[in-house]
């Protein structure tokens, strides 16, 4: 009986690291496969299933960048001529370089483009409550530029291609 | 072959052997300190991010209702300020408990849950900040440290080996995220080639990436404008960085490569900061801890394989 117990203890001692190794390797593989599968989910933060993440960062070259942006026509009763992009309204907007705002514009734009009016409206409200603070007349647009050219010359074009009318709003 | 015999064999032959390292007292002590410092750092984050976190969330009240990530799916059930207090308290309590009692599994579980909740709430607020993403699986894996690991002299060789396997798992987690990023770049390059568009390995790609990022952050970086103007000089560094990421997981299997690879990855992050303004400081700390200061160093054990009966094992 003593030998059997000794054998069991010895077996347990060897089995434990092996089981742990198997567990760690399984978790690692599951993490990688699960992370890659998140690429099949919708874009932006909704894609993340923390801690699963694909880590596909800077995987495609934004040679023909088309980010959404807010074009401000009037702010706090003052017309802007020419209209300014939110991100370039330094001295007018309190935090024009907010990455949160930039991310929000992308979600908002894709919601609008996808016809999800309720979600687009919710994000518009968040934008006005969190980043505008003053009455404004503005519109959500799609910008189009080559990053290197825009960095050097500041040139970009604006496109409006909404599946439904999106009028400038005065909060 | 009996189960017992099968268990005696290396069940996965391509994994490194840590048996000899488990007998090296310096390797084990290094790993012990590594765990302690990890939880000290977590405590620092739980307090250090207070102000940043406060500013990030306070003006955005109501924001979480739009898309709370799964760890904070419960937030809509309470008010956002209440949720912030709960998550903030949980993260601080968990980090504090694990910093003082890292040997207690309950403390480590609390720290992992607190961190997961914090990262969940933080990233639910439209923040494109993935700094702490790798810290979450590492905290999860550290839960499985064997009992009594903090007193190496009192645990068996096998328990110490288990302890080192958990540390190895943390290293592999850190490294696999870089390899996944490298695979993503390969995938992106294949798509680019297929569509006849510029891909990540093209000589002009670094300038486009950097210019786009500088436009996004709205400011110049120390080397960004220079790299845009000299794409052929910046290109080899970018390709080297991509390849370094792609093959990172190899360092999990070649233990002696880990320090060198850690230095490479940190330099990669320094380069990304100087050109694109992307710091990823929390990851740099993880690399410094688990790869640069990891237990599997030649200095810690001159010839681990040639020392199958380590001194501590005989004492145990």
Coordinates of C-alpha atoms in Angstrom, one line a residue, chain A residues 22-110:
Chain A
X22 CA -0.9 22.0 -21.2
X23 CA -3.1 24.6 -19.7
X24 CA -0.8 27.5 -20.5
X25 CA -0.3 26.3 -24.0
X26 CA -4.0 25.9 -24.5
X27 CA -4.7 29.4 -23.1
X28 CA -2.0 30.9 -25.4
X29 CA -3.5 29.2 -28.5
X30 CA -7.0 30.2 -27.5
X31 CA -5.9 33.7 -27.0
X32 CA -4.3 33.9 -30.4
X33 CA -7.1 32.2 -32.3
X34 CA -9.7 34.2 -30.3
X35 CA -7.8 37.4 -31.0
X36 CA -7.7 36.8 -34.7
X37 CA -11.4 36.0 -34.8
X38 CA -12.2 39.4 -33.4
X39 CA -11.2 40.7 -36.8
X40 CA -14.5 39.3 -38.0
X41 CA -16.4 41.6 -35.6
X42 CA -17.5 45.2 -36.3
X43 CA -14.8 47.9 -36.4
X44 CA -13.7 50.1 -33.5
X45 CA -13.8 49.4 -29.8
X46 CA -16.9 47.1 -30.3
X47 CA -14.5 44.7 -31.9
X48 CA -12.5 44.2 -28.7
X49 CA -13.5 41.2 -26.4
X50 CA -11.0 42.1 -23.7
X51 CA -8.6 40.4 -23.2
X52 CA -9.0 39.1 -26.7
X53 CA -7.5 41.5 -29.3
X54 CA -6.2 40.8 -32.8
X55 CA -3.2 43.2 -32.5
X56 CA -3.7 44.1 -36.2
X57 CA -2.2 47.5 -35.6
X58 CA -0.9 49.5 -38.5
X59 CA -1.5 46.5 -40.7
X60 CA -2.7 48.4 -43.7
X61 CA -1.2 51.6 -45.2
X62 CA -3.7 54.5 -45.0
X63 CA -2.5 55.8 -48.4
X64 CA -5.9 57.0 -49.3
X65 CA -7.2 58.0 -45.9
X66 CA -11.0 58.7 -45.6
X67 CA -11.7 59.5 -42.0
X68 CA -14.9 61.1 -40.9
X69 CA -14.7 64.6 -39.4
X70 CA -16.9 67.4 -38.2
X71 CA -16.9 70.6 -40.3
X72 CA -17.9 73.6 -38.2
X73 CA -19.7 76.4 -40.0
X74 CA -20.7 78.5 -37.0
X75 CA -19.6 78.4 -33.4
X76 CA -21.0 80.4 -30.5
X77 CA -22.9 82.7 -32.9
X78 CA -19.7 83.4 -35.0
X79 CA -19.7 82.2 -38.6
X80 CA -16.5 80.5 -39.7
X81 CA -15.6 81.4 -43.3
X82 CA -14.2 79.1 -44.6
X83 CA -15.6 76.4 -42.3
X84 CA -13.1 74.6 -40.1
X85 CA -12.6 71.0 -39.3
X86 CA -13.1 70.3 -35.6
X87 CA -9.5 69.0 -35.4
X88 CA -8.1 72.2 -36.9
X89 CA -10.3 74.6 -34.9
X90 CA -7.5 75.5 -32.5
X91 CA -8.4 78.6 -30.4
X92 CA -12.1 78.1 -31.1
X93 CA -12.7 74.6 -29.7
X94 CA -11.4 73.7 -26.3
X95 CA -9.9 70.4 -27.2
X96 CA -9.7 70.0 -31.0
X97 CA -7.0 67.3 -30.9
X98 CA -9.0 65.0 -28.7
X99 CA -8.4 61.4 -29.8
X100 CA -11.8 60.5 -28.2
X101 CA -13.5 63.0 -30.5
X102 CA -11.6 61.6 -33.5
X103 CA -12.7 58.1 -32.6
X104 CA -16.2 59.2 -32.0
X105 CA -16.4 60.7 -35.5
X106 CA -15.5 57.4 -37.0
X107 CA -18.2 55.5 -35.0
X108 CA -20.7 58.2 -35.8
X109 CA -19.8 58.2 -39.5
X110 CA -20.0 54.4 -39.9

